[in-house]
XYZ file of C-alpha atoms in Angstrom:
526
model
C -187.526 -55.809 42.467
C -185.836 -55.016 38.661
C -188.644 -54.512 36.404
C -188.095 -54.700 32.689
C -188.649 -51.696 30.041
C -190.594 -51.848 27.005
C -187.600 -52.927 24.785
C -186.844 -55.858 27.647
C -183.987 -53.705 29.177
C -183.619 -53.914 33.580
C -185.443 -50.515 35.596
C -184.057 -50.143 38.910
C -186.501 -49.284 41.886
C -183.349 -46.113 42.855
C -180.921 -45.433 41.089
C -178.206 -43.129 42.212
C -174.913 -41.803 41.472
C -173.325 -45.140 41.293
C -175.442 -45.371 37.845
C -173.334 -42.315 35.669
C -170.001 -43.447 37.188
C -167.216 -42.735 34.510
C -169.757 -40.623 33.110
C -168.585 -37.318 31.373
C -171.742 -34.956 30.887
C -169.649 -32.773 28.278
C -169.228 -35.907 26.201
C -172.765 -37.451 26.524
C -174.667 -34.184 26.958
C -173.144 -31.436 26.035
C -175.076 -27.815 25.870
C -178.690 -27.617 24.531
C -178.677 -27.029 20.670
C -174.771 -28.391 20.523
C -173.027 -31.727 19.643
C -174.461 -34.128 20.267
C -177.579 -32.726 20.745
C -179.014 -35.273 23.467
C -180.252 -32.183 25.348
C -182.107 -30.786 21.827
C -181.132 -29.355 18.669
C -182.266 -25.702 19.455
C -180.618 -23.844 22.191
C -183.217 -22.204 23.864
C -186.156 -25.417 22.645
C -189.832 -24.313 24.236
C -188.424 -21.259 26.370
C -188.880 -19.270 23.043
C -192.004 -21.000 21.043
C -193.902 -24.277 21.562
C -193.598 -27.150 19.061
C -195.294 -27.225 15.960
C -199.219 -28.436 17.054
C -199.642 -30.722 14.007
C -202.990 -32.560 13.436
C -203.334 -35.326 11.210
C -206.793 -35.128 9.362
C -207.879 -36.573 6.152
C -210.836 -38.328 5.411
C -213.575 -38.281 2.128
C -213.141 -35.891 -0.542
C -210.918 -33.054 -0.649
C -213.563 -30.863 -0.177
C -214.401 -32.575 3.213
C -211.063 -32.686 4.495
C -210.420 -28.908 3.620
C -212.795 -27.921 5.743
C -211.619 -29.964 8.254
C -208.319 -28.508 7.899
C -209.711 -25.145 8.039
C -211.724 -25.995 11.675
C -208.405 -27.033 12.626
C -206.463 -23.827 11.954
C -209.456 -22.168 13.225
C -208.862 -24.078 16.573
C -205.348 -23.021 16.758
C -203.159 -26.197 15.151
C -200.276 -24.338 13.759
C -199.113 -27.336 11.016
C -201.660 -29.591 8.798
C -200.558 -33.102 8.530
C -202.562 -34.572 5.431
C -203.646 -38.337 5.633
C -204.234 -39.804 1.954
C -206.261 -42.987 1.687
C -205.443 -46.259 0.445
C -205.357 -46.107 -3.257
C -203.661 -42.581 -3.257
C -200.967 -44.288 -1.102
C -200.555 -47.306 -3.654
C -200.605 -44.964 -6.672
C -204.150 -46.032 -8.058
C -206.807 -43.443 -8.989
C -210.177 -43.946 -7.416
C -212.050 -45.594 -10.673
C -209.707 -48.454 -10.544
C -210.735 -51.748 -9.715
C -208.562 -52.557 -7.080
C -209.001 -49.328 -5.776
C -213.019 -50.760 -5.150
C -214.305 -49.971 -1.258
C -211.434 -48.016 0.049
C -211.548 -44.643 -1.560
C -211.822 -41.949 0.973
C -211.772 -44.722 3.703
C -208.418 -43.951 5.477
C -207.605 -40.576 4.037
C -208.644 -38.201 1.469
C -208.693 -39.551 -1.568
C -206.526 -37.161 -4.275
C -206.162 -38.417 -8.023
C -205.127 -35.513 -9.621
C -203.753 -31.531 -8.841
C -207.733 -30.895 -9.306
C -208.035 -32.676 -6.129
C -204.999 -30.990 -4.405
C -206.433 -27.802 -5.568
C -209.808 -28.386 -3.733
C -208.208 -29.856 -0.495
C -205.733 -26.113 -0.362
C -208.617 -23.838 -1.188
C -208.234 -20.872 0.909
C -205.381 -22.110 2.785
C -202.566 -19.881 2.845
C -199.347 -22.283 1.423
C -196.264 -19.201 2.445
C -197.801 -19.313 5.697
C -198.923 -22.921 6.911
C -196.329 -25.978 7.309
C -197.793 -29.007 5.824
C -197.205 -32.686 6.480
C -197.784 -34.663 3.979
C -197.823 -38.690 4.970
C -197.143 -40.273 1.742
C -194.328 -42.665 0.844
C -193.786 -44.184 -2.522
C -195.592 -41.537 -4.618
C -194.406 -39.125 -2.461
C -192.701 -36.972 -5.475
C -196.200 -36.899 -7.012
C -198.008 -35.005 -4.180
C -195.582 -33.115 -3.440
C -195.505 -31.645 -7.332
C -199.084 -31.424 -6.700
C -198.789 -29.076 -3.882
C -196.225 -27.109 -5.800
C -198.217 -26.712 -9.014
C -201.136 -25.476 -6.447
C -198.685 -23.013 -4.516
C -197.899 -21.505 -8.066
C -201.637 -21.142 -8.513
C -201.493 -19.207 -5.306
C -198.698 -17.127 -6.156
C -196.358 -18.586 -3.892
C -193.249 -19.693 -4.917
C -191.614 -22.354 -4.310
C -189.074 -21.201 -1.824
C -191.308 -20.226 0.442
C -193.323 -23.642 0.552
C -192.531 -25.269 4.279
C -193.686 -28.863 5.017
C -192.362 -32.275 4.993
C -192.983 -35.635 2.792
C -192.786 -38.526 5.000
C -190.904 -40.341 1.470
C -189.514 -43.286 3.757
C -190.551 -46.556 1.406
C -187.897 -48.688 2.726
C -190.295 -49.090 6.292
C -192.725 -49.883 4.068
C -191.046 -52.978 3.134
C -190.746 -53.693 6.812
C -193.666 -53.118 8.702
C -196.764 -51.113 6.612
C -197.000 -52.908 2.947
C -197.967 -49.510 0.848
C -195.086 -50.027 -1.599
C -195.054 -49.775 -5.172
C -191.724 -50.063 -7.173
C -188.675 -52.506 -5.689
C -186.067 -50.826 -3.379
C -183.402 -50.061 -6.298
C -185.539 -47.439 -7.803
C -187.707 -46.440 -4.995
C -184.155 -44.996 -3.481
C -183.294 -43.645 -6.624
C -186.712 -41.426 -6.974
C -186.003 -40.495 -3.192
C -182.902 -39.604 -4.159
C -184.049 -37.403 -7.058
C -186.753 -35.293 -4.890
C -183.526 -34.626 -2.625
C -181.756 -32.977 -5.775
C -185.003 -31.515 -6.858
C -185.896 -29.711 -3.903
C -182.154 -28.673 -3.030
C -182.985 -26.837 -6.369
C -186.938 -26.037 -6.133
C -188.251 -26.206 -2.800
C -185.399 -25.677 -0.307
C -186.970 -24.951 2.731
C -189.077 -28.622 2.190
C -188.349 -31.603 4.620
C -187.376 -34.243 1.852
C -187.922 -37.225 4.025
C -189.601 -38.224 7.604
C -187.687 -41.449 8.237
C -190.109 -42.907 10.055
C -190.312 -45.509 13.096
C -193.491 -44.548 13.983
C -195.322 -47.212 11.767
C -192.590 -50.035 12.794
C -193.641 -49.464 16.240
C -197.713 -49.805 15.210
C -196.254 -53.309 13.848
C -195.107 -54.307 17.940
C -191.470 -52.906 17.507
C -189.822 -52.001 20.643
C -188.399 -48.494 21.156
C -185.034 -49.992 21.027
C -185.793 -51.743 17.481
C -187.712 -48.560 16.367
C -184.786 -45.985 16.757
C -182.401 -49.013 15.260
C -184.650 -49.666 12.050
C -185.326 -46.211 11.638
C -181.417 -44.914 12.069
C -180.633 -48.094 9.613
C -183.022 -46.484 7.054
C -181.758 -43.281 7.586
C -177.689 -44.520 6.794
C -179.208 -46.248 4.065
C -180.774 -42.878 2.443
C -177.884 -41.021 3.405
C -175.491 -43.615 1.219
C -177.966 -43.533 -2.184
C -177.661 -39.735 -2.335
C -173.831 -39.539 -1.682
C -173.513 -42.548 -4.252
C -175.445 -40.109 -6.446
C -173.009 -37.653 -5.961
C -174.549 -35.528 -3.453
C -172.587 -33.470 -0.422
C -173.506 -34.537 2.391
C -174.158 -31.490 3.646
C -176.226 -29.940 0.801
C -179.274 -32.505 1.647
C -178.942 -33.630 4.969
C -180.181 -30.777 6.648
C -183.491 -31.518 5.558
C -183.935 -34.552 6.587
C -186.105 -35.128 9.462
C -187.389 -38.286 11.268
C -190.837 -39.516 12.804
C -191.123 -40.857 16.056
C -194.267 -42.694 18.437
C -194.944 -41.961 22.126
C -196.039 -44.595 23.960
C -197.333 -44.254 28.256
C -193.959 -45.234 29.198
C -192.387 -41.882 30.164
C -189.083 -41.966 31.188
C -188.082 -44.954 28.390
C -189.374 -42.458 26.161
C -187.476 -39.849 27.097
C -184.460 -41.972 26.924
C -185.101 -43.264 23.775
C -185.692 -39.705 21.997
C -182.728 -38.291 23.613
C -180.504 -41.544 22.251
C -181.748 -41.004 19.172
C -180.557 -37.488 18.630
C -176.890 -38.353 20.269
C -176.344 -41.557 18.250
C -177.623 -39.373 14.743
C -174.995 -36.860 15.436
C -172.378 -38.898 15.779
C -172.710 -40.975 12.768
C -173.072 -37.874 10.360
C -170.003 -36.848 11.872
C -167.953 -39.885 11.974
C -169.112 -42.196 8.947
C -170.434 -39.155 6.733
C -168.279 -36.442 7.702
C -170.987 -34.210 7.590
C -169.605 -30.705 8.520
C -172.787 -28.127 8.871
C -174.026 -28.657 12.642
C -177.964 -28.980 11.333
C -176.811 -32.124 9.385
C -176.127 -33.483 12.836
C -179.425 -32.350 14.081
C -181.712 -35.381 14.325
C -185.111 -33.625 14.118
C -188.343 -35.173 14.606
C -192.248 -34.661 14.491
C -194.040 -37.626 17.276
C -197.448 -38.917 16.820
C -198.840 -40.619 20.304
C -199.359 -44.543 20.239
C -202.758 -45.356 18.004
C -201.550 -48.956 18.972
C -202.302 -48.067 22.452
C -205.956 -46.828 22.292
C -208.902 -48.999 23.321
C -212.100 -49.465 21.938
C -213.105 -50.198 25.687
C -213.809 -47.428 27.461
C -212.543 -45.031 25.181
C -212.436 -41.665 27.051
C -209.686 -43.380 28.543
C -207.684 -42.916 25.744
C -207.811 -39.040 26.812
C -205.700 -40.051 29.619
C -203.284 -42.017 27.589
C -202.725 -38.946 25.145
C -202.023 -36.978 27.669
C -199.349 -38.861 29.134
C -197.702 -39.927 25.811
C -198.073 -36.247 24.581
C -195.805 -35.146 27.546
C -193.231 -37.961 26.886
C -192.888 -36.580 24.036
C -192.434 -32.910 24.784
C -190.311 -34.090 27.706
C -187.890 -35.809 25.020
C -187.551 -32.663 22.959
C -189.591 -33.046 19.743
C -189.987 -30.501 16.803
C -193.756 -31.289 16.307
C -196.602 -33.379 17.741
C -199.601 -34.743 17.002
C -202.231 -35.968 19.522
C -204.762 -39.219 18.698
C -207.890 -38.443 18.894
C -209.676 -40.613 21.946
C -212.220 -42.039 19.345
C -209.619 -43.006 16.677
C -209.531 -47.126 17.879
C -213.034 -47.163 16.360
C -213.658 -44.765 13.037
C -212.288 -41.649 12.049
C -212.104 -39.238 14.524
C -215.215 -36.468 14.989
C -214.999 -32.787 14.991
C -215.213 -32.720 18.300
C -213.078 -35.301 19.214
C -210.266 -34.162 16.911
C -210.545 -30.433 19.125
C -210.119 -32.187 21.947
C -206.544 -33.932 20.722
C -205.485 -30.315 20.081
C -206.590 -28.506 23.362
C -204.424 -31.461 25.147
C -201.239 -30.202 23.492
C -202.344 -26.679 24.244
C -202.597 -27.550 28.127
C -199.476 -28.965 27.764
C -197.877 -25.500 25.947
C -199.245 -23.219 28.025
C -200.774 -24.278 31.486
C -197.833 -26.732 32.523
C -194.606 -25.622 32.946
C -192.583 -28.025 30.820
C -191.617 -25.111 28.213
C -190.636 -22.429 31.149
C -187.418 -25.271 31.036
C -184.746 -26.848 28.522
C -184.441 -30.630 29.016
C -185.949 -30.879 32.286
C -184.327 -34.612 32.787
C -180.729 -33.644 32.174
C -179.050 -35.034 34.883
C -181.591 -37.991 36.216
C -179.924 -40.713 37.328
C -182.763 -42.863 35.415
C -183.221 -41.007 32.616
C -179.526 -40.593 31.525
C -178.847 -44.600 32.561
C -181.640 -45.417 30.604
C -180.474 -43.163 27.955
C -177.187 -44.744 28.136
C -178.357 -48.143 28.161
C -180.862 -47.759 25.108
C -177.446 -46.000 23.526
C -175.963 -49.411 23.819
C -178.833 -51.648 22.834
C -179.904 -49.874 19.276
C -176.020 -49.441 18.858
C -175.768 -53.182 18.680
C -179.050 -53.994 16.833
C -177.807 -51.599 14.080
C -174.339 -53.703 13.991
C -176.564 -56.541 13.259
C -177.992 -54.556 9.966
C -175.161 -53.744 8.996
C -173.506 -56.851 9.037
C -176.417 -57.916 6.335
C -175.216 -55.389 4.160
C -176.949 -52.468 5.596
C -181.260 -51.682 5.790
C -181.903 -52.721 2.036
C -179.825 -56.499 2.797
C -181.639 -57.249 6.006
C -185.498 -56.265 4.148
C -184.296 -58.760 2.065
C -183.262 -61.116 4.250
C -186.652 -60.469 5.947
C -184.906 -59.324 9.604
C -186.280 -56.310 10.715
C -189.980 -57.353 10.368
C -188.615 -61.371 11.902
C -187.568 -59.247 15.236
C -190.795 -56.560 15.187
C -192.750 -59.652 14.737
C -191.561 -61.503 17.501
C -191.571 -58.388 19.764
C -195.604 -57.710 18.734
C -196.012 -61.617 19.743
C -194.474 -61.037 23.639
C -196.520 -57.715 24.184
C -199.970 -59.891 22.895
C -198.857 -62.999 25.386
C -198.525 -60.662 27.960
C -201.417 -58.694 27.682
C -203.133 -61.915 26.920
C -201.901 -63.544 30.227
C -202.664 -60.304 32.354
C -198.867 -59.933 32.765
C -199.197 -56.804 31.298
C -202.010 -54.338 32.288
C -204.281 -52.403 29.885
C -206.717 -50.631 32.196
C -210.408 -51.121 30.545
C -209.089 -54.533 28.782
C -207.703 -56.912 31.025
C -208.418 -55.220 34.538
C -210.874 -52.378 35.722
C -213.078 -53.446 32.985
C -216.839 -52.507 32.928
C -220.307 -54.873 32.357
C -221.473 -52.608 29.224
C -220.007 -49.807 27.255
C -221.741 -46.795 26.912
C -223.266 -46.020 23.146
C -221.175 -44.431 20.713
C -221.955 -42.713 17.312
C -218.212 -42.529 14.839
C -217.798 -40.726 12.398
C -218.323 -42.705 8.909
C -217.361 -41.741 5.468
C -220.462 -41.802 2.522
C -219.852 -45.092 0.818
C -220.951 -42.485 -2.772
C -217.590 -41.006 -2.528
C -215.913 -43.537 -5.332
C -218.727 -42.674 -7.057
C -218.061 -38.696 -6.999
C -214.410 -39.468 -7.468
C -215.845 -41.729 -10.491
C -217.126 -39.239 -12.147
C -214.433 -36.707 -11.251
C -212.150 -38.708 -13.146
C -214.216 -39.014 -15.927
C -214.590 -35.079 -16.582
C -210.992 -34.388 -16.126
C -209.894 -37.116 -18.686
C -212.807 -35.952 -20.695
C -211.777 -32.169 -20.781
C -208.056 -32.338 -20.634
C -205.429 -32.374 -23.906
C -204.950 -35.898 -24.030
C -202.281 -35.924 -26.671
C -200.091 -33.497 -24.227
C -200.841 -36.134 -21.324
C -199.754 -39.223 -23.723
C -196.531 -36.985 -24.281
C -195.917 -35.691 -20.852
C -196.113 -39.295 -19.624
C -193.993 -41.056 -22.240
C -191.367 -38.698 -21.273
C -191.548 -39.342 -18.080
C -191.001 -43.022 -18.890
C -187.557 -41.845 -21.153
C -186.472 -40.279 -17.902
C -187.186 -43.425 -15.546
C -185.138 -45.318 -18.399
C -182.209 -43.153 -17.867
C -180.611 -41.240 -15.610
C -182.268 -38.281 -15.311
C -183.990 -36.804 -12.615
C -187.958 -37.836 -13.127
C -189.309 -34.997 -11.442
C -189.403 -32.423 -13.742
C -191.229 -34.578 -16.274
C -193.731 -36.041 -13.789
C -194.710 -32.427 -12.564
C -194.644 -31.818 -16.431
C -197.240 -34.514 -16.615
C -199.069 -33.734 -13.335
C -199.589 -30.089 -15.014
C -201.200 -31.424 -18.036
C -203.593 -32.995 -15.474
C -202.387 -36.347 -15.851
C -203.509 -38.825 -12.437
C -201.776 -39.981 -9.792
C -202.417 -43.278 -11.195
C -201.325 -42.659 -14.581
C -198.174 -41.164 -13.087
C -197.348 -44.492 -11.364
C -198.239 -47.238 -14.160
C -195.533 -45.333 -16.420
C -193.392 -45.802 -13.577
C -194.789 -49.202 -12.927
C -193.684 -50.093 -17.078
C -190.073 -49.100 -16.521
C -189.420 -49.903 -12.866
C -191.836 -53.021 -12.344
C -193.629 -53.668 -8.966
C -192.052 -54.697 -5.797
C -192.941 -58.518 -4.500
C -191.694 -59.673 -1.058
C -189.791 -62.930 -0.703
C -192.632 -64.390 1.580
C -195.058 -63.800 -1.082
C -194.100 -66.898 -2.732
């Protein structure tokens, strides 16, 4: 009996040969490392060095979370993935009023390079890659971890990390925007010049489905969203007069992994072939890493239970080796805890030690692209091919990502696809062991982590001694102009790390912005 996949497309019980007839592997495989890179954009992948173990930690102050970090390095995670909270994310320093009972909540809360000079302490910045998941001030931190690295003694060029910078899926399926699209894409579009210039060995961008598929997307609606974004990046910097190929190596993209293996697998490795091709073909993109879709995968929060939670060491596992299987740059596990608080020293060690089973006590590295060749996995790779190919037609046709936000599509078809997984799960249809079947009477007692409610009150006062001791006619002048610069044409970075120097706040930063850009308001708000 045909079963469907996750994104609604037919599973045969066998498949044989009969499913790659008129297949050409040289066209729709070609070497490992080599156009079109469904086998992986590095020759030799895990036979050489594991991925990147990236852990994504951020909680309190910055004093908290360094330590955290620095338990984590301790423990062997080779990459630091920094989670900000809420009002860091929407550009508001801690003593604002909106910013009331979320500081610290989500994320570490970071108002001004004071901050990002507390959360680095002692952590080498030429040695350690650092993730950085922020989106529409995403120029700001980074500045911040550039004025810090100076501090350090490190220049620039030898800062390695990545800004996930991707504010058009904000629009679409996670809300933390601040300016409209026009000049969101044109600040993205300046941190690509800047770094080019600054920080070249920096990731500009992690054009991410990741969140889109939190929101219920499909994997066949998360690599077409996220592949629309990407084109739609890719135009604004070449409109800006950018080469191609003088940014697009550094773009990189982020990616979920959900139980289902083999879809997975399929999905990552259509990804990567469809990416390649359209650098080449619509962008004639000429360097071969331009046409390297690279990607960091975090395993499915969506999927964790607060029932029986140690399951959710189980489900880590399994979506940690999808992605492996499907080739990705760098992972991070969930923590088995994370579907009720923040996740607990010990809990977060035990994320890390499953990717280290997986490195070095299986023998999924000893191989390149174990599935090459699978009837199922290059049908299904073939068929997802065909499917996001069509849904990104569909984009286009509405004048590309930016015309369909607008038109409200991609978060109309993630929505729908959310509502069929809940109606299924709902109706049993679809099985979620410890929820709907092999459920138990009572749960056994569990103490989270949770984050001192005095923190906005620290960060209060924080705020209050920096504005207090800082020169706050050079702040006034830094900011206005950063404000001339938003006006124009030039590229805003330089002022705003100008202003970020002088100790001006994250928020402070942003309402300048917010003056000459305005705030972005969806249609359905209305």
């Amino acid at each position: 009996m045909t079963r469907e996949s996750e994104s609604g497309l037919p599973i045969e019980p066998v498949y044989g040969p009969e499913a790659l007839a008129g297949w050409d592997p040289a066209e729709r495989l070609g070497e490992p490392g080599a156009y079109p890179f469904t086998r992986g954009v590095y020759p030799s992948m895990y036979t050489g060095r594991p991925w990147t173990m990236r852990q994504y930690a951020g909680f309190g102050t910055a004093a908290e979370s360094n330590a955290r970090y620095k338990q984590l390095i301790a423990h062997g995670t080779t990459g630091l993935s920094v989670a900000f909270d809420l009002p860091t994310q929407m550009g508001h320093d801690s003593d604002a009023p909106i910013a009331s009972g979320e500081v610290g909540k989500v994320g570490v809360a970071v108002d001004s390079v004071e901050d990002m000079r507390i959360l680095l302490d002692g952590i080498p910045l030429d040695r350690v890659s650092t993730s950085m998941t922020i989106n529409a001030p995403a120029a700001l931190l980074l500045l911040m971890y550039q004025l810090v690295g100076e501090e350090q003694g490190v220049p620039a060029d030898r800062l390695t990390g990545t800004i996930q910078n991707d504010v058009l899926k904000e629009y679409i399926a996670r809300g933390t925007y601040i300016f409209p699209p026009k000049p969101s894409l044109r600040l993205i579009a300046d941190t690509f010049r800047y770094c080019r210039a600054e920080i070249p060995r920096w990731n500009t961008i992690s054009i991410s489905g990741y969140h889109m598929a939190e929101a219920g997307a499909s994997p066949v609606q998360e690599i077409a969203f996220t592949l629309a974004d990407g084109i739609a990046y890719v135009r604004t910097a070449v409109a800006a007069g950018m080469d191609v190929d003088d940014f697009a190596p550094r773009l990189s993209f982020f990616f979920v992994a959900r139980t289902t293996i083999l879809e997975e697998v399929a999905k990552f490795r259509a990804a990567r072939r469809i990416w390649a091709r359209l650098m080449r073909e619509e962008f004639g993109a000429r360097n071969p890493r331009s046409l390297m879709l690279r990607f960091h995968t975090q395993t499915a929060g969506v999927q964790l239970t607060a029932q029986q939670p140690e399951v959710n060491l189980v489900r880590v596992a399994v979506q940690g080796l999808a992605a492996v299987l499907g080739g990705t740059q760098s992972l991070h596990t969930n923590s088995f805890d994370e579907a009720i608080a923040l996740p607990t020293d010990t809990s977060a060690r035990l994320a890390l030690r499953t990717q280290q089973v997986l490195a070095y006590e299986t023998d999924v590295t000893a191989t390149v692209d174990p599935f090459a060749g699978s009837y199922v996995v290059e049908r299904m790779t073939d068929d997802i091919e065909t499917a996001v190919l069509e849904l990104m037609e569909r984009v286009e046709h509405m004048g590309g990502a930016v015309g369909a936000i607008e038109r409200g599509f991609q978060k109309g078809e993630i929505e729908r696809s959310a509502y069929r997984v809940a109606r299924e799960t709902d109706s049993g249809e679809r099985v979620v062991v410890g929820v709907n079947r092999f459920t138990v009477d009572a749960e056994e007692p569990y103490e989270p982590l949770r984050v001192d409610p005095e923190i906005e009150a620290q960060q209060a006062a924080r705020l209050a001694a920096l504005r207090a001791g800082r020169d706050g006619a050079a702040v006034d002048a830094a900011l206005a102009e950063l404000r001339r610069a938003a006006a124009g044409t030039d590229n805003v970075l330089p002022p705003m790390k100008e202003a970020l120097r002088a100790r001006a706040t994250v928020g402070e930063v942003c309402d300048a912005l917010r003056q000459v850009w305005g705030t972005y308001v969806p249609a359905d708000a209305f």
